[in-house]
Coordinates of C-alpha atoms in Angstrom, one line a residue:
M1 CA 142.2 99.4 72.1
G2 CA 142.2 96.5 74.5
I3 CA 145.4 97.8 76.2
M4 CA 143.8 101.3 76.5
K5 CA 140.7 100.0 78.0
R6 CA 142.7 98.0 80.5
W7 CA 144.5 101.1 81.6
I8 CA 141.3 103.0 81.9
D9 CA 139.8 100.3 84.1
I10 CA 142.9 100.3 86.3
L11 CA 142.7 104.1 86.5
V12 CA 139.1 104.0 87.6
V13 CA 139.8 101.6 90.4
A14 CA 142.9 103.5 91.5
V15 CA 141.1 106.8 91.6
S16 CA 138.3 105.1 93.6
I17 CA 140.8 103.9 96.2
V18 CA 142.4 107.3 96.5
V19 CA 139.0 109.0 96.9
L20 CA 137.7 106.4 99.4
S21 CA 140.9 106.5 101.4
T22 CA 140.6 110.3 101.8
A23 CA 136.8 110.3 102.2
P24 CA 136.7 110.2 106.0
L25 CA 138.7 113.5 105.9
L26 CA 136.6 115.2 103.3
A27 CA 133.1 114.0 103.8
P28 CA 130.6 115.2 106.4
S29 CA 130.3 112.8 109.3
G30 CA 127.6 110.1 109.1
I31 CA 127.5 109.8 105.3
R32 CA 128.1 106.1 104.9
A33 CA 128.1 106.4 101.1
A34 CA 131.4 108.3 101.3
E35 CA 133.1 105.2 102.6
E36 CA 132.0 102.6 100.1
T37 CA 131.3 102.2 96.5
I38 CA 131.0 99.7 93.7
V39 CA 133.3 99.7 90.7
T40 CA 132.9 97.4 87.7
S41 CA 136.0 96.9 85.7
A42 CA 136.2 94.5 82.8
N43 CA 132.7 93.4 83.9
L44 CA 134.0 92.5 87.3
P45 CA 132.0 94.0 90.1
L46 CA 134.1 95.0 93.1
F47 CA 132.7 96.2 96.4
I48 CA 135.3 98.5 98.0
R49 CA 135.1 99.8 101.6
V50 CA 137.7 101.8 103.5
H51 CA 138.8 100.4 106.8
E52 CA 141.2 102.6 108.7
G53 CA 142.4 104.1 105.4
N54 CA 142.9 100.8 103.6
P55 CA 140.7 99.7 100.7
L56 CA 139.0 96.3 101.3
A57 CA 137.6 94.7 98.2
C58 CA 135.5 91.7 97.4
H59 CA 134.2 90.2 94.2
F60 CA 130.6 89.0 94.0
D61 CA 130.2 86.0 91.8
Q62 CA 126.7 86.6 90.5
A63 CA 126.4 83.2 88.8
A64 CA 127.4 81.4 92.1
G65 CA 125.6 83.9 94.3
S66 CA 128.5 84.3 96.7
A67 CA 131.2 86.7 97.5
Q68 CA 134.9 86.3 98.2
L69 CA 137.6 88.6 99.6
G70 CA 140.7 89.5 97.6
V71 CA 143.5 92.0 97.3
L72 CA 143.0 95.0 95.1
S73 CA 146.2 96.6 93.8
P74 CA 146.0 100.2 92.4
F75 CA 149.1 99.7 90.3
P76 CA 148.9 96.1 89.1
L77 CA 150.9 96.4 85.9
A78 CA 153.8 98.2 87.6
L79 CA 154.0 95.3 90.0
G80 CA 153.5 92.7 87.4
R81 CA 150.3 91.5 89.0
S82 CA 146.7 91.3 87.9
M83 CA 144.3 94.0 89.2
W84 CA 142.1 91.5 91.2
R85 CA 143.8 88.7 93.1
P86 CA 141.2 86.6 95.1
W87 CA 142.2 84.7 98.1
P88 CA 142.9 81.0 97.3
E89 CA 140.2 78.6 98.1
R90 CA 142.1 77.0 101.0
K91 CA 142.5 80.4 102.6
I92 CA 138.8 81.2 102.3
K93 CA 138.0 77.8 103.9
R94 CA 140.5 78.5 106.7
F95 CA 139.0 81.9 107.2
N96 CA 135.5 80.5 107.4
R97 CA 136.6 77.9 110.0
Q98 CA 138.3 80.6 112.0
V99 CA 135.2 82.8 112.0
K100 CA 133.0 79.9 113.2
R101 CA 135.2 79.0 116.2
A102 CA 136.9 82.2 117.2
A103 CA 135.5 85.1 119.3
N104 CA 134.5 88.2 117.3
N105 CA 137.3 90.3 118.8
K106 CA 140.0 88.0 117.5
T107 CA 142.0 89.2 114.5
I108 CA 143.1 87.6 111.3
R109 CA 146.8 87.1 111.2
A110 CA 147.6 86.7 107.5
K111 CA 150.6 84.4 107.2
R112 CA 151.4 85.4 103.6
K113 CA 152.9 88.8 103.0
K114 CA 150.7 89.5 100.0
N115 CA 147.6 89.4 102.2
A116 CA 149.1 91.8 104.8
L117 CA 146.4 94.4 103.8
Y118 CA 144.0 92.5 106.1
K119 CA 146.3 92.3 109.1
G120 CA 144.7 93.7 112.3
I121 CA 141.2 93.6 111.0
S122 CA 138.8 91.7 113.2
K123 CA 137.0 88.6 111.9
R124 CA 133.7 90.3 112.7
K125 CA 134.6 93.3 110.5
L126 CA 135.5 91.0 107.6
R127 CA 132.4 88.9 108.1
Q128 CA 130.3 92.0 108.0
F129 CA 132.1 93.1 104.9
I130 CA 131.4 89.9 103.1
G131 CA 127.7 90.2 104.1
Q132 CA 127.6 93.7 102.7
C133 CA 129.1 92.6 99.5
E134 CA 126.6 89.8 99.1
Q135 CA 123.6 92.0 99.9
F136 CA 124.7 95.3 98.2
V137 CA 126.5 94.4 95.0
P138 CA 123.7 92.4 93.4
T139 CA 121.2 95.2 94.2
V140 CA 123.3 97.8 92.4
I141 CA 124.9 95.8 89.6
G142 CA 121.7 93.8 88.9
P143 CA 121.3 90.3 87.5
V144 CA 123.8 88.6 85.3
P145 CA 123.1 89.8 81.7
T146 CA 121.9 87.2 79.2
Q147 CA 123.3 86.7 75.8
D148 CA 120.4 88.9 74.4
S149 CA 120.8 91.7 77.0
T150 CA 123.0 94.7 76.8
P151 CA 126.2 94.3 79.0
P152 CA 126.7 96.8 81.8
P153 CA 128.9 99.8 81.2
S154 CA 132.6 99.5 82.0
T155 CA 132.3 101.8 85.0
T156 CA 129.3 102.4 87.3
I157 CA 129.2 104.0 90.7
A158 CA 126.6 103.1 93.3
P159 CA 123.9 105.7 93.9
T160 CA 124.2 107.7 97.1
I161 CA 120.6 109.1 97.3
A162 CA 117.9 107.3 99.3
P163 CA 116.0 104.9 97.0
E164 CA 112.7 106.3 98.1
Q165 CA 113.6 109.9 97.4
T166 CA 113.4 111.8 94.1
L167 CA 116.9 112.3 92.7
P168 CA 118.0 115.9 92.7
P169 CA 118.9 117.9 89.6
V170 CA 122.5 117.4 88.4
A171 CA 123.4 121.1 89.1
T172 CA 122.2 122.2 92.6
P173 CA 121.4 125.8 93.3
P174 CA 123.7 127.9 95.5
I175 CA 123.1 128.1 99.3
T176 CA 122.7 131.7 100.2
S177 CA 123.5 133.2 103.6
S178 CA 120.2 135.2 103.6
V179 CA 117.2 134.5 105.8
P180 CA 114.3 133.3 103.7
N181 CA 111.0 135.1 103.8
L182 CA 108.3 132.4 104.2
D183 CA 104.6 132.2 104.2
L184 CA 102.0 129.5 104.8
E185 CA 99.1 128.3 102.6
T186 CA 96.4 126.0 104.0
V187 CA 96.1 122.8 102.0
I188 CA 93.4 121.1 104.2
G189 CA 91.7 121.7 107.5
G190 CA 89.2 119.8 109.7
L191 CA 91.7 117.0 110.5
D192 CA 91.7 115.2 113.9
Q193 CA 95.0 115.7 115.7
P194 CA 97.3 115.2 112.6
L195 CA 100.8 114.2 113.5
Y196 CA 102.6 113.5 110.2
I197 CA 102.6 113.9 106.4
T198 CA 104.7 112.2 103.8
H199 CA 104.6 110.9 100.2
S200 CA 104.9 107.4 98.7
N201 CA 107.4 108.2 95.9
D202 CA 105.3 106.5 93.2
Q203 CA 105.0 109.6 91.0
T204 CA 101.3 110.0 91.8
G205 CA 101.7 113.3 93.7
R206 CA 99.8 111.9 96.7
L207 CA 100.4 112.9 100.3
F208 CA 99.5 110.7 103.3
V209 CA 98.3 112.4 106.5
V210 CA 98.6 110.5 109.8
E211 CA 96.1 111.2 112.6
Q212 CA 97.0 110.3 116.1
G213 CA 93.7 108.4 116.7
G214 CA 94.6 105.8 114.1
R215 CA 93.6 107.0 110.6
I216 CA 95.7 107.7 107.5
L217 CA 94.1 109.9 104.8
V218 CA 95.2 110.6 101.2
L219 CA 95.6 114.1 99.7
Q220 CA 95.9 114.5 96.0
N221 CA 95.9 117.7 94.0
G222 CA 95.2 119.7 97.1
S223 CA 92.1 117.8 98.1
S224 CA 91.2 114.9 100.3
V225 CA 90.6 111.6 98.5
P226 CA 87.3 110.0 99.7
G227 CA 87.6 107.3 102.3
E228 CA 90.6 106.3 104.4
F229 CA 93.8 104.7 103.4
L230 CA 94.0 102.9 106.7
N231 CA 92.1 102.9 110.0
I232 CA 93.5 101.0 113.0
S233 CA 91.7 103.1 115.6
G234 CA 90.7 99.9 117.4
L235 CA 94.3 98.9 117.8
V236 CA 95.9 102.0 119.3
S237 CA 96.1 103.8 122.6
T238 CA 95.8 107.6 122.3
G239 CA 96.5 109.0 125.7
S240 CA 99.3 111.5 126.3
E241 CA 101.9 111.1 123.5
Q242 CA 100.6 107.7 122.3
G243 CA 98.7 106.8 119.1
L244 CA 99.5 106.2 115.5
L245 CA 102.8 108.1 115.0
S246 CA 104.1 107.6 111.5
I247 CA 104.0 105.8 108.2
A248 CA 106.9 104.9 105.9
F249 CA 106.7 103.5 102.3
H250 CA 109.1 100.9 101.1
P251 CA 111.7 102.2 98.7
N252 CA 110.2 99.8 96.1
F253 CA 106.6 100.7 96.9
T254 CA 105.7 101.1 93.3
Q255 CA 106.6 97.5 92.7
N256 CA 105.7 95.7 96.0
G257 CA 103.1 98.0 97.6
R258 CA 104.6 97.5 101.0
F259 CA 104.4 100.2 103.8
F260 CA 105.0 100.3 107.5
I261 CA 103.5 102.1 110.5
N262 CA 104.6 102.8 114.0
Y263 CA 102.0 103.1 116.8
T264 CA 101.4 102.3 120.5
D265 CA 99.0 99.4 121.0
V266 CA 96.1 99.2 123.6
A267 CA 98.7 98.2 126.2
G268 CA 100.8 101.3 125.4
D269 CA 103.7 99.4 123.8
T270 CA 105.4 100.2 120.5
V271 CA 104.4 98.2 117.5
I272 CA 106.0 98.4 114.0
A273 CA 103.7 96.7 111.5
E274 CA 103.7 96.1 107.8
Y275 CA 100.8 96.3 105.4
S276 CA 100.3 96.2 101.6
V277 CA 98.2 98.4 99.4
S278 CA 95.0 96.9 98.1
A279 CA 95.2 95.3 94.7
E280 CA 91.8 96.9 93.8
N281 CA 92.2 100.4 95.2
P282 CA 95.6 102.2 95.4
N283 CA 94.1 104.6 97.9
Q284 CA 93.3 101.8 100.4
A285 CA 95.4 99.4 102.4
D286 CA 94.8 95.7 102.5
L287 CA 94.0 95.0 106.1
S288 CA 94.5 91.2 105.7
S289 CA 98.1 91.8 104.7
R290 CA 99.1 93.0 108.2
R291 CA 102.2 91.5 109.9
E292 CA 104.1 92.7 112.9
I293 CA 107.8 93.5 112.4
L294 CA 109.0 94.6 115.8
T295 CA 107.4 95.3 119.2
F296 CA 108.9 96.5 122.5
D297 CA 107.6 97.6 125.9
Q298 CA 107.0 101.2 126.8
P299 CA 107.1 101.8 130.5
A300 CA 105.2 105.1 130.4
T301 CA 102.7 107.0 128.2
N302 CA 105.2 109.5 126.9
H303 CA 108.6 109.7 125.1
N304 CA 107.7 107.2 122.4
G305 CA 109.6 108.8 119.5
G306 CA 107.7 106.9 116.8
L307 CA 109.1 108.0 113.4
L308 CA 110.0 105.5 110.7
K309 CA 112.0 106.4 107.6
F310 CA 114.1 104.5 105.0
G311 CA 117.6 105.9 104.8
P312 CA 119.9 106.3 101.8
D313 CA 121.1 102.7 102.3
G314 CA 117.6 101.3 102.0
M315 CA 117.5 100.3 105.7
M316 CA 114.6 101.3 108.0
Y317 CA 115.5 103.8 110.8
V318 CA 113.3 104.0 113.9
A319 CA 113.2 106.8 116.5
S320 CA 112.6 105.5 120.0
G321 CA 112.3 107.8 123.1
D322 CA 113.6 106.9 126.6
G323 CA 110.2 105.6 127.7
G324 CA 109.5 108.4 130.1
P325 CA 108.1 109.5 132.4
G326 CA 110.7 112.3 133.0
N327 CA 114.4 112.8 133.9
D328 CA 115.2 109.3 132.6
P329 CA 115.3 107.7 136.1
F330 CA 116.7 104.4 134.8
D331 CA 119.3 106.0 132.5
R332 CA 117.8 104.3 129.4
G333 CA 119.4 106.8 127.1
Q334 CA 122.9 105.5 128.0
D335 CA 121.9 101.9 128.4
L336 CA 122.9 100.0 125.3
N337 CA 120.9 96.9 126.4
T338 CA 117.6 98.6 125.8
L339 CA 116.0 99.9 122.6
L340 CA 114.6 103.0 124.4
G341 CA 116.3 106.3 123.9
K342 CA 117.8 105.3 120.6
I343 CA 117.8 105.4 116.8
L344 CA 117.4 101.8 115.5
R345 CA 118.4 100.5 112.1
I346 CA 116.9 97.3 110.7
D347 CA 116.5 95.5 107.4
V348 CA 112.9 94.7 106.6
N349 CA 113.6 93.1 103.3
Q350 CA 112.9 89.7 104.8
P351 CA 110.2 87.1 104.3
A352 CA 109.3 87.5 108.0
G353 CA 110.3 89.9 110.7
Y354 CA 113.5 91.8 110.1
A355 CA 117.3 91.3 110.0
I356 CA 120.1 93.1 111.7
P357 CA 122.3 95.0 109.2
A358 CA 125.8 93.5 109.4
D359 CA 127.4 97.0 109.8
N360 CA 125.3 98.2 112.7
P361 CA 127.8 99.5 115.3
F362 CA 127.0 97.2 118.1
V363 CA 126.6 93.9 116.3
G364 CA 128.4 91.1 118.1
M365 CA 129.0 93.1 121.3
T366 CA 127.8 91.6 124.6
G367 CA 125.4 93.6 126.7
T368 CA 124.0 95.6 123.7
Q369 CA 121.1 95.5 121.4
P370 CA 122.3 95.0 117.8
E371 CA 119.4 97.1 116.3
I372 CA 120.9 100.3 117.8
W373 CA 122.4 102.8 115.4
A374 CA 122.8 105.8 117.8
Y375 CA 121.9 106.5 121.4
G376 CA 121.7 109.0 124.2
L377 CA 118.4 110.5 123.1
R378 CA 115.4 111.7 125.2
N379 CA 112.5 111.9 122.9
P380 CA 113.5 112.2 119.2
W381 CA 110.6 114.0 117.6
R382 CA 111.2 113.8 113.9
F383 CA 114.3 113.2 111.9
S384 CA 115.0 113.3 108.2
F385 CA 117.7 112.6 105.6
D386 CA 119.1 115.3 103.3
R387 CA 118.1 114.0 99.9
V388 CA 121.3 115.4 98.3
D389 CA 124.0 114.1 100.6
G390 CA 122.3 111.8 103.1
T391 CA 123.0 113.7 106.3
M392 CA 120.6 112.7 109.0
F393 CA 119.1 115.6 111.0
L394 CA 117.2 114.9 114.2
A395 CA 115.3 117.1 116.8
D396 CA 115.4 115.9 120.4
V397 CA 112.9 117.3 122.9
G398 CA 114.5 118.5 126.1
Q399 CA 113.6 118.1 129.7
S400 CA 113.5 121.5 131.2
T401 CA 116.1 123.9 129.7
R402 CA 117.2 123.0 126.2
E403 CA 115.7 121.9 122.8
E404 CA 118.3 120.5 120.4
V405 CA 119.1 119.6 116.7
D406 CA 121.6 116.9 116.1
I407 CA 123.3 115.3 113.1
I408 CA 123.2 111.6 113.7
T409 CA 126.1 109.4 112.9
R410 CA 126.8 105.7 113.2
G411 CA 127.3 104.7 116.8
G412 CA 127.0 108.3 118.1
N413 CA 126.2 109.1 121.7
Y414 CA 124.1 112.3 122.0
G415 CA 124.5 112.6 125.7
W416 CA 121.1 112.2 127.4
S417 CA 120.7 111.9 130.3
T418 CA 124.3 112.9 131.2
M419 CA 123.6 116.1 129.3
E420 CA 120.6 118.1 128.1
G421 CA 121.7 119.8 124.9
S422 CA 125.1 121.4 125.7
L423 CA 124.4 121.6 129.5
C424 CA 125.2 119.0 132.2
F425 CA 122.0 117.3 133.4
N426 CA 123.0 114.3 135.6
P427 CA 125.1 115.4 137.3
S428 CA 124.2 119.1 137.0
T429 CA 127.8 120.2 137.0
D430 CA 131.2 118.8 136.0
C431 CA 129.6 116.0 133.9
D432 CA 131.9 113.8 131.8
Q433 CA 131.5 114.8 128.2
T434 CA 134.0 112.4 126.8
G435 CA 132.8 110.9 123.5
L436 CA 129.5 112.8 123.5
Q437 CA 128.1 114.4 120.3
L438 CA 126.9 118.0 121.0
P439 CA 124.0 119.5 119.1
I440 CA 124.6 121.7 116.1
S441 CA 122.0 124.1 117.4
E442 CA 119.8 124.5 120.5
Y443 CA 117.5 127.0 122.2
G444 CA 116.0 127.6 125.6
R445 CA 112.6 127.9 127.2
S446 CA 112.1 131.6 126.3
E447 CA 111.7 130.5 122.6
G448 CA 109.8 127.3 123.0
G449 CA 109.4 124.1 124.9
S450 CA 109.0 121.1 122.5
I451 CA 111.1 121.0 119.3
T452 CA 109.8 119.4 116.1
G453 CA 112.3 118.4 113.5
G454 CA 112.0 119.2 109.9
Y455 CA 113.9 119.0 106.6
R456 CA 116.8 120.4 104.8
Y457 CA 115.0 122.1 101.9
R458 CA 116.0 120.8 98.4
G459 CA 113.0 121.9 96.4
A460 CA 112.9 124.4 93.5
E461 CA 110.3 127.0 94.5
I462 CA 112.0 128.9 97.3
A463 CA 115.5 129.8 96.3
D464 CA 116.5 131.5 99.6
L465 CA 115.5 128.4 101.5
Y466 CA 117.6 125.9 99.5
G467 CA 120.1 124.0 101.5
K468 CA 118.8 125.3 104.9
Y469 CA 117.3 123.1 107.6
L470 CA 113.8 124.1 108.6
F471 CA 112.3 123.1 112.0
G472 CA 109.8 124.4 114.6
D473 CA 108.4 124.2 118.1
F474 CA 105.2 122.5 119.1
L475 CA 104.4 124.9 122.0
S476 CA 105.4 128.3 120.7
G477 CA 104.5 127.9 117.1
R478 CA 107.8 129.4 116.0
A479 CA 109.9 128.1 113.1
W480 CA 113.6 128.6 112.4
V481 CA 116.1 127.7 109.7
L482 CA 119.7 126.6 110.2
I483 CA 122.0 128.2 107.7
P484 CA 125.4 126.4 107.0
E485 CA 128.4 128.6 107.6
A486 CA 131.8 128.4 106.0
D487 CA 133.4 127.2 109.2
G488 CA 131.1 124.2 109.4
S489 CA 128.8 125.7 112.1
W490 CA 125.0 126.4 111.6
R491 CA 123.4 129.8 112.2
R492 CA 119.9 129.8 113.5
E493 CA 117.4 132.4 112.3
Q494 CA 113.7 132.7 113.0
V495 CA 111.4 132.5 109.9
L496 CA 107.9 132.1 111.5
P497 CA 106.9 134.1 114.6
A498 CA 105.2 132.8 117.7
S499 CA 101.7 131.7 116.9
S500 CA 98.8 129.5 118.0
M501 CA 99.9 126.7 115.8
A502 CA 101.0 123.5 117.4
I503 CA 103.7 122.3 115.0
S504 CA 103.5 118.5 115.2
S505 CA 105.5 117.8 112.1
F506 CA 106.9 118.9 108.8
G507 CA 106.6 116.9 105.6
E508 CA 108.2 116.7 102.2
D509 CA 106.6 115.9 98.8
E510 CA 108.1 114.1 95.9
A511 CA 109.5 117.3 94.5
G512 CA 111.1 118.3 97.8
E513 CA 108.6 121.0 98.6
L514 CA 107.8 121.3 102.4
Y515 CA 104.6 121.2 104.4
L516 CA 103.8 122.1 108.0
V517 CA 101.4 120.0 110.1
D518 CA 99.3 121.9 112.7
Y519 CA 98.1 119.5 115.5
N520 CA 95.0 121.8 115.8
G521 CA 93.7 120.2 112.5
S522 CA 95.4 121.5 109.4
V523 CA 98.2 120.9 106.8
L524 CA 99.8 124.0 105.4
R525 CA 102.2 124.3 102.4
I526 CA 105.4 126.4 103.0
R527 CA 105.6 129.2 100.3
E528 CA 107.9 132.0 99.6
G529 CA 106.7 135.2 101.3
I530 CA 105.8 138.4 99.4

């Protein structure tokens, strides 16, 4: 039995390597989970990440609380070697000394042939990898089991769904090619300039509505809960596109009660602040718990972006506009030394402030801001993560001709202000499109003038909507779906006609059902039409 188990463990790791090595060819772009995983074999947690087709591996020693690099062989018995061969202590010490004194762009030159797997990989990449191992493995594997506890199973795979999201059913419904028939049902009216709605993923069924003026209200069972969850109206500026713009609940909100808001302060600058829920009243925030996480200047009153969301990796993603006022006169969208016109990614699991995730694309590069995850955006107005595969969809409001939907990937450049959608903007002709990510869909001014991003539907009530991305337009009141095609493209179809609605946002509840926020004062649930 011991020999059989050993072979099973080896097979698990070997298959993991093969899958991970081919993942960049098979997986949709931007899905980080396709490139890394955790395998436990013989109770040894190994963190594996593909680098240029090669599997890197590290072992996290939970008792010591540290990680070390090593060589992972997919065919250890055939080579007469053990499955896991850590670097010797002297090599680790030498590596650490090199990292401290060498520039980030230098490379490790392994002198011993058995470590040739790591040749050509920068010290920065390896250092980031060790950091990921130390941060990610304990989270997934958990604490060291005591003698009285049940040991972990022989093989576990890291989850790929965002921690704050409800896990999908094992068997997902088919995605049809038909255009869904949709209708709207009013949930609540009488709101004051609502901008956003979301849930707290605590199995209470509550929805939280953000009003631009600074209030957050709670909805439960289709009715408004008396009182206010939070009111910071005295702290916000509300002119133009300013105000309280979003709320995001920590993935472990049920345990820690932490949530975050994004708003423009009385000076007009962006503030991301953290609060905790009241210990006495779950429908009220504790105002005394406030602490600022991140602030940055806004040069104008528009193009603030403003959405916060936790991604499939547990990191916080932040949408930041180019700062206005129009035409991006200072080329902030392309300037990697400013946080404006970007998607930011930060780690808020800190006793104070935030940390920079080690695998952010511009960490260690001079002349850049390490918080940046993607750039070349004008005014990203709402983004979301597909709760099944983690794909990040984003709607970027155009200048004068195009409104666009993008799929955001690590380090991606989405063109603004070199381009507006698929068209050259500055210069207006013959612009250099090298390295730019073009939208998966776009439309012109005849159909609307200010796009509002939505969600890829993964609920259970509207079969024809499943797997399709729903979004709308603030000015025309129209809504569309993007339907995935066999060739990888997306077909756009209108599902709601032009109307007097000002679609400021869409929202998703714990079950994956969708809502539409009308800036004129109401929240509506999206239903299947008759």
